[in-house]
């Protein structure tokens, strides 16, 4: 609990820095943003919280890349509605490719 409160406080303070602060705070949340986009996949696959976190750490670089690009697109004013939808579609396509990869292994 302490970690969550300190993380929230530090990101809030960071976002108070003009221009650069909100962008940095947004980018620091990249892995969590990706985890949120992929939660439906984890739910449908029946992953436990530990399995979902393990998956995140196994694919951490992909989580960072997807989250950073999604975060930058979501920062564009008046275009956010379109980019949130496209980010959701991108996450769904990523999940689809993961499922295809699993089928090939079987």
Backbone as a printed PyTorch tensor [residue, N CA C, xyz], in Angstrom:
tensor([[[  0.8270,  -1.1930,   0.0000],
         [  0.0000,   0.0000,   0.0000],
         [  0.8730,   1.2610,   0.0000]],

        [[  1.9440,   1.2170,   0.7960],
         [  2.8390,   2.3740,   0.8670],
         [  3.4500,   2.6630,  -0.4990]],

        [[  3.8200,   1.5960,  -1.2230],
         [  4.4230,   1.7810,  -2.5410],
         [  3.4470,   2.4620,  -3.4950]],

        [[  2.1840,   2.0550,  -3.4630],
         [  1.1870,   2.6550,  -4.3510],
         [  0.9820,   4.1330,  -4.0380]],

        [[  0.9270,   4.4670,  -2.7560],
         [  0.7300,   5.8650,  -2.3570],
         [  1.9460,   6.7000,  -2.7340]],

        [[  3.1450,   6.1800,  -2.4680],
         [  4.3510,   6.9420,  -2.8060],
         [  4.5070,   7.0770,  -4.3220]],

        [[  4.1490,   6.0430,  -5.0570],
         [  4.2060,   6.1000,  -6.5200],
         [  3.2370,   7.1540,  -7.0470]],

        [[  2.0110,   7.1390,  -6.5490],
         [  1.0090,   8.1200,  -6.9640],
         [  1.4610,   9.5370,  -6.6210]],

        [[  1.9970,   9.7230,  -5.4200],
         [  2.4530,  11.0480,  -4.9890],
         [  3.6030,  11.5410,  -5.8600]],

        [[  4.5660,  10.6660,  -6.1270],
         [  5.7140,  11.0980,  -6.9330],
         [  5.3030,  11.4180,  -8.3690]],

        [[  4.3950,  10.6340,  -8.9410],
         [  3.9280,  10.9300, -10.3010],
         [  3.1170,  12.2210, -10.3430]],

        [[  2.3460,  12.4690,  -9.3000],
         [  1.5820,  13.7160,  -9.2330],
         [  2.5170,  14.9130,  -9.1400]],

        [[  3.5280,  14.8060,  -8.2960],
         [  4.4970,  15.9000,  -8.1720],
         [  5.2810,  16.0900,  -9.4730]],

        [[  5.6360,  14.9960, -10.1200],
         [  6.3500,  15.0840, -11.3920],
         [  5.5020,  15.7730, -12.4520]],

        [[  4.2170,  15.4970, -12.4560],
         [  3.3440,  16.0920, -13.4740],
         [  3.1310,  17.5890, -13.2630]],

        [[  3.5380,  18.1130, -12.1180],
         [  3.4230,  19.5540, -11.8760],
         [  4.5130,  20.3590, -12.5860]],

        [[  5.5660,  19.6880, -13.0460],
         [  6.6220,  20.3670, -13.7930],
         [  6.0610,  20.7370, -15.1610]],

        [[  6.1390,  22.0120, -15.5500],
         [  5.5370,  22.4310, -16.8210],
         [  6.1170,  21.6910, -18.0290]],

        [[  5.2830,  21.3840, -18.9670],
         [  5.5430,  20.7670, -20.2670],
         [  6.1580,  19.3590, -20.1630]],

        [[  7.3070,  19.2270, -19.5570],
         [  8.0100,  17.9490, -19.5100],
         [  7.3900,  16.9890, -18.4920]],

        [[  6.9060,  17.5060, -17.3950],
         [  6.3880,  16.6740, -16.3110],
         [  5.2560,  15.7410, -16.7040]],

        [[  4.1980,  16.2630, -17.3340],
         [  3.1080,  15.3520, -17.7170],
         [  3.5360,  14.2720, -18.7080]],

        [[  4.4420,  14.6200, -19.6100],
         [  4.9190,  13.6340, -20.5880],
         [  5.7180,  12.5410, -19.8880]],

        [[  6.6070,  12.9390, -18.9740],
         [  7.3920,  11.9450, -18.2360],
         [  6.5010,  11.0640, -17.3670]],

        [[  5.5570,  11.6710, -16.6780],
         [  4.6470,  10.8940, -15.8320],
         [  3.8490,   9.9100, -16.6800]],

        [[  3.4190,  10.3610, -17.8440],
         [  2.6710,   9.5000, -18.7520],
         [  3.5300,   8.3170, -19.2050]],

        [[  4.7820,   8.5670, -19.5320],
         [  5.6480,   7.5070, -20.0320],
         [  6.0750,   6.5340, -18.9380]],

        [[  6.1690,   7.0170, -17.7120],
         [  6.5130,   6.1180, -16.6110],
         [  5.3950,   5.1200, -16.3190]],

        [[  4.2020,   5.4360, -16.7490],
         [  3.0560,   4.5440, -16.5430],
         [  2.8630,   3.5650, -17.7100]],

        [[  3.8100,   3.5120, -18.6380],
         [  3.6580,   2.7000, -19.8540],
         [  3.3820,   1.2160, -19.5820]],

        [[  4.1640,   0.5370, -18.7410],
         [  3.8720,  -0.8890, -18.5260],
         [  2.5020,  -1.1320, -17.8930]],

        [[  2.1020,  -0.2650, -16.9820],
         [  0.7890,  -0.4190, -16.3450],
         [ -0.3250,  -0.1810, -17.3620]],

        [[ -0.1280,   0.7770, -18.2500],
         [ -1.1240,   1.0590, -19.2890],
         [ -1.3100,  -0.1750, -20.1840]],

        [[ -0.2100,  -0.7800, -20.5840],
         [ -0.2950,  -1.9650, -21.4280],
         [ -0.9710,  -3.1080, -20.6860]],

        [[ -0.6340,  -3.2690, -19.4200],
         [ -1.2620,  -4.3180, -18.6130],
         [ -2.7750,  -4.1170, -18.5790]],

        [[ -3.2070,  -2.8670, -18.4850],
         [ -4.6400,  -2.5630, -18.4790],
         [ -5.2800,  -2.9230, -19.8150]],

        [[ -4.6010,  -2.6110, -20.9160],
         [ -5.1440,  -2.9460, -22.2340],
         [ -5.2480,  -4.4600, -22.4380]],

        [[ -4.3470,  -5.2270, -21.8260],
         [ -4.3340,  -6.6740, -22.0200],
         [ -5.0910,  -7.4380, -20.9370]],

        [[ -5.7380,  -6.7510, -20.0210],
         [ -6.4390,  -7.4320, -18.9320],
         [ -7.5130,  -8.3810, -19.4380]],

        [[ -8.2040,  -8.0280, -20.4790],
         [ -9.2500,  -8.8960, -21.0260],
         [ -8.6450, -10.2150, -21.5100]],

        [[ -7.4760, -10.1450, -22.1370],
         [ -6.7710, -11.3560, -22.5800],
         [ -6.4530, -12.2470, -21.3840]],

        [[ -5.9280, -11.6410, -20.3180],
         [ -5.5960, -12.4140, -19.1230],
         [ -6.8400, -13.0540, -18.5150]],

        [[ -7.9290, -12.3250, -18.5150],
         [ -9.1840, -12.8420, -17.9690],
         [ -9.6850, -14.0320, -18.7940]],

        [[ -9.6770, -13.8940, -20.1140],
         [-10.1660, -14.9620, -20.9820],
         [ -9.2640, -16.1950, -20.9660]],

        [[ -7.9710, -15.9940, -20.7690],
         [ -7.0430, -17.1210, -20.6900],
         [ -7.0570, -17.7760, -19.3100]],

        [[ -7.7170, -17.1360, -18.3460],
         [ -7.8040, -17.6990, -16.9990],
         [ -6.5240, -17.5460, -16.1990]],

        [[ -5.7520, -16.5040, -16.4960],
         [ -4.5130, -16.2660, -15.7640],
         [ -4.8250, -15.7860, -14.3510]],

        [[ -4.0350, -16.2370, -13.3940],
         [ -4.1090, -15.6690, -12.0500],
         [ -3.3260, -14.3570, -12.0630]],

        [[ -3.4020, -13.6070, -10.9670],
         [ -2.6480, -12.3420, -10.9110],
         [ -1.1560, -12.6020, -11.0630]],

        [[ -0.6760, -13.6580, -10.4190],
         [  0.7480, -13.9790, -10.5010],
         [  1.1410, -14.3610, -11.9300]],

        [[  0.3140, -15.1500, -12.6020],
         [  0.6100, -15.5350, -13.9830],
         [  0.6030, -14.3230, -14.9090]],

        [[ -0.3330, -13.4050, -14.6780],
         [ -0.3980, -12.1930, -15.4990],
         [  0.8460, -11.3350, -15.2810]],

        [[  1.2690, -11.1950, -14.0240],
         [  2.4880, -10.4180, -13.7390],
         [  3.7220, -11.1040, -14.3240]],

        [[  3.7710, -12.4300, -14.2340],
         [  4.8890, -13.1610, -14.8390],
         [  4.9320, -12.9390, -16.3500]],

        [[  3.7640, -12.9640, -16.9830],
         [  3.6820, -12.6970, -18.4180],
         [  4.1910, -11.2890, -18.7170]],

        [[  3.8090, -10.3320, -17.8720],
         [  4.2520,  -8.9510, -18.0690],
         [  5.7730,  -8.8670, -17.9960]],

        [[  6.3790,  -9.5200, -17.0150],
         [  7.8260,  -9.4290, -16.8640],
         [  8.5720, -10.2120, -17.9420]],

        [[  7.9540, -11.2670, -18.4720],
         [  8.5770, -11.9960, -19.5740],
         [  8.5910, -11.1650, -20.8570]],

        [[  7.5970, -10.3080, -21.0270],
         [  7.4580,  -9.4830, -22.2350],
         [  7.5700,  -7.9970, -21.8900]],

        [[  8.4390,  -7.6730, -20.9430],
         [  8.4920,  -6.3100, -20.4140],
         [  8.8410,  -5.2720, -21.4790]],

        [[  9.7620,  -5.6000, -22.3690],
         [ 10.1450,  -4.6390, -23.4180],
         [  8.9620,  -4.3330, -24.3300]],

        [[  8.1930,  -5.3530, -24.6690],
         [  7.0030,  -5.1380, -25.5020],
         [  5.9670,  -4.3060, -24.7630]],

        [[  5.8310,  -4.5540, -23.4680],
         [  4.8880,  -3.7800, -22.6650],
         [  5.2920,  -2.3090, -22.6340]],

        [[  6.5810,  -2.0490, -22.4950],
         [  7.0550,  -0.6640, -22.4600],
         [  6.8330,   0.0120, -23.8100]],

        [[  7.1950,  -0.6580, -24.9000],
         [  7.0310,  -0.0630, -26.2370],
         [  5.5740,   0.2380, -26.5510]],

        [[  4.6950,  -0.7340, -26.2970],
         [  3.2730,  -0.5200, -26.5760],
         [  2.7220,   0.5900, -25.6840]],

        [[  3.0660,   0.5560, -24.4080],
         [  2.5530,   1.5610, -23.4730],
         [  3.0420,   2.9640, -23.7790]],

        [[  4.3060,   3.0840, -24.1950],
         [  4.8350,   4.4090, -24.5200],
         [  4.1740,   4.9740, -25.7670]],

        [[  4.0170,   4.1460, -26.7910],
         [  3.3680,   4.6570, -28.0020],
         [  1.8970,   4.9670, -27.7400]],

        [[  1.2270,   4.1250, -26.9690],
         [ -0.1770,   4.3930, -26.6270],
         [ -0.2890,   5.6710, -25.8020]],

        [[  0.6310,   5.8550, -24.8670],
         [  0.6070,   7.0570, -24.0300],
         [  0.8400,   8.3280, -24.8200]],

        [[  1.7790,   8.2810, -25.7550],
         [  2.0320,   9.4640, -26.5800],
         [  0.8290,   9.7990, -27.4500]],

        [[  0.1970,   8.7790, -28.0050],
         [ -0.9940,   9.0330, -28.8220],
         [ -2.1410,   9.5860, -27.9850]],

        [[ -2.2430,   9.1280, -26.7420],
         [ -3.3230,   9.5990, -25.8750],
         [ -3.0910,  11.0220, -25.3710]],

        [[ -1.8940,  11.5420, -25.5380],
         [ -1.6030,  12.9160, -25.1140],
         [ -2.0620,  13.9600, -26.1290]],

        [[ -2.3880,  13.5380, -27.3380],
         [ -2.7810,  14.4810, -28.3840],
         [ -4.1810,  15.0090, -28.0800]],

        [[ -4.3120,  16.3220, -27.8680],
         [ -5.6330,  16.8710, -27.5360],
         [ -6.6450,  16.6770, -28.6650]],

        [[ -7.8880,  16.4590, -28.2990],
         [ -9.0290,  16.2980, -29.2110],
         [ -8.9310,  15.0620, -30.1040]],

        [[ -7.8510,  14.3340, -30.0400],
         [ -7.6580,  13.1440, -30.8580],
         [ -7.6550,  11.8910, -29.9870]],

        [[ -7.8080,  12.1160, -28.6900],
         [ -7.7090,  11.0390, -27.7140],
         [ -8.7620,   9.9590, -27.9180]],

        [[ -9.9780,  10.3480, -28.2590],
         [-11.0510,   9.3660, -28.4260],
         [-10.6890,   8.3650, -29.5230]],

        [[-10.1400,   8.8610, -30.6070],
         [ -9.7490,   7.9800, -31.7100],
         [ -8.5630,   7.1120, -31.3060]],

        [[ -7.5890,   7.6940, -30.6260],
         [ -6.3870,   6.9280, -30.2900],
         [ -6.6570,   5.8740, -29.2250]],

        [[ -7.5460,   6.1400, -28.2860],
         [ -7.8760,   5.1130, -27.2900],
         [ -8.5100,   3.9110, -27.9870]],

        [[ -9.3810,   4.1850, -28.9410],
         [ -9.9980,   3.0870, -29.7000],
         [ -8.9540,   2.3260, -30.5090]],

        [[ -8.0580,   3.0490, -31.1560],
         [ -7.0380,   2.3730, -31.9610],
         [ -6.0510,   1.6110, -31.0770]],

        [[ -5.7740,   2.1160, -29.8850],
         [ -4.9070,   1.3880, -28.9580],
         [ -5.5680,   0.0910, -28.5060]],

        [[ -6.8730,   0.1320, -28.2980],
         [ -7.6060,  -1.0780, -27.9200],
         [ -7.5600,  -2.1030, -29.0480]],

        [[ -7.7190,  -1.6380, -30.2730],
         [ -7.6280,  -2.5360, -31.4290],
         [ -6.2100,  -3.1050, -31.5420]],

        [[ -5.2100,  -2.2730, -31.3160],
         [ -3.8290,  -2.7450, -31.3520],
         [ -3.5570,  -3.8140, -30.3070]],

        [[ -4.0830,  -3.6200, -29.1080],
         [ -3.9190,  -4.6260, -28.0560],
         [ -4.6390,  -5.9180, -28.4300]],

        [[ -5.8110,  -5.8000, -29.0480],
         [ -6.5520,  -6.9930, -29.4770],
         [ -5.7850,  -7.7510, -30.5610]],

        [[ -5.1630,  -7.0130, -31.4830],
         [ -4.3650,  -7.6630, -32.5260],
         [ -3.1400,  -8.3500, -31.9230]],

        [[ -2.5510,  -7.7270, -30.9120],
         [ -1.4160,  -8.3290, -30.2230],
         [ -1.8580,  -9.6390, -29.5590]],

        [[ -2.9920,  -9.6090, -28.8820],
         [ -3.5220, -10.8180, -28.2380],
         [ -3.8170, -11.8940, -29.2760]],

        [[ -4.3370, -11.4890, -30.4160],
         [ -4.6260, -12.4370, -31.4920],
         [ -3.3470, -13.1090, -31.9810]],

        [[ -2.2940, -12.3310, -32.1330],
         [ -1.0280, -12.9210, -32.5810],
         [ -0.4400, -13.8380, -31.5110]],

        [[ -0.6530, -13.5160, -30.2360],
         [ -0.2040, -14.4060, -29.1620],
         [ -0.9460, -15.7380, -29.2260]],

        [[ -2.2460, -15.6750, -29.4760],
         [ -3.0450, -16.8980, -29.5700],
         [ -2.6380, -17.7370, -30.7780]],

        [[ -2.3500, -17.0750, -31.9070],
         [ -1.8990, -17.8080, -33.0960],
         [ -0.5590, -18.4900, -32.8310]],

        [[  0.3170, -17.7970, -32.1070],
         [  1.6060, -18.3880, -31.7500],
         [  1.4520, -19.6020, -30.8480]],

        [[  0.4830, -19.5520, -29.9430],
         [  0.2290, -20.6970, -29.0640],
         [ -0.3150, -21.8780, -29.8570]],

        [[ -1.1680, -21.6050, -30.8360],
         [ -1.7420, -22.6870, -31.6470],
         [ -0.6720, -23.3760, -32.4890]],

        [[  0.2970, -22.6010, -32.9820],
         [  1.3660, -23.1850, -33.7950],
         [  2.2450, -24.1120, -32.9640]],

        [[  2.4060, -23.7880, -31.6770],
         [  3.2330, -24.6230, -30.8060],
         [  2.5650, -25.9600, -30.5090]],

        [[  1.2390, -25.9830, -30.5750],
         [  0.5130, -27.2250, -30.2440],
         [  0.5630, -28.2320, -31.3280]]])
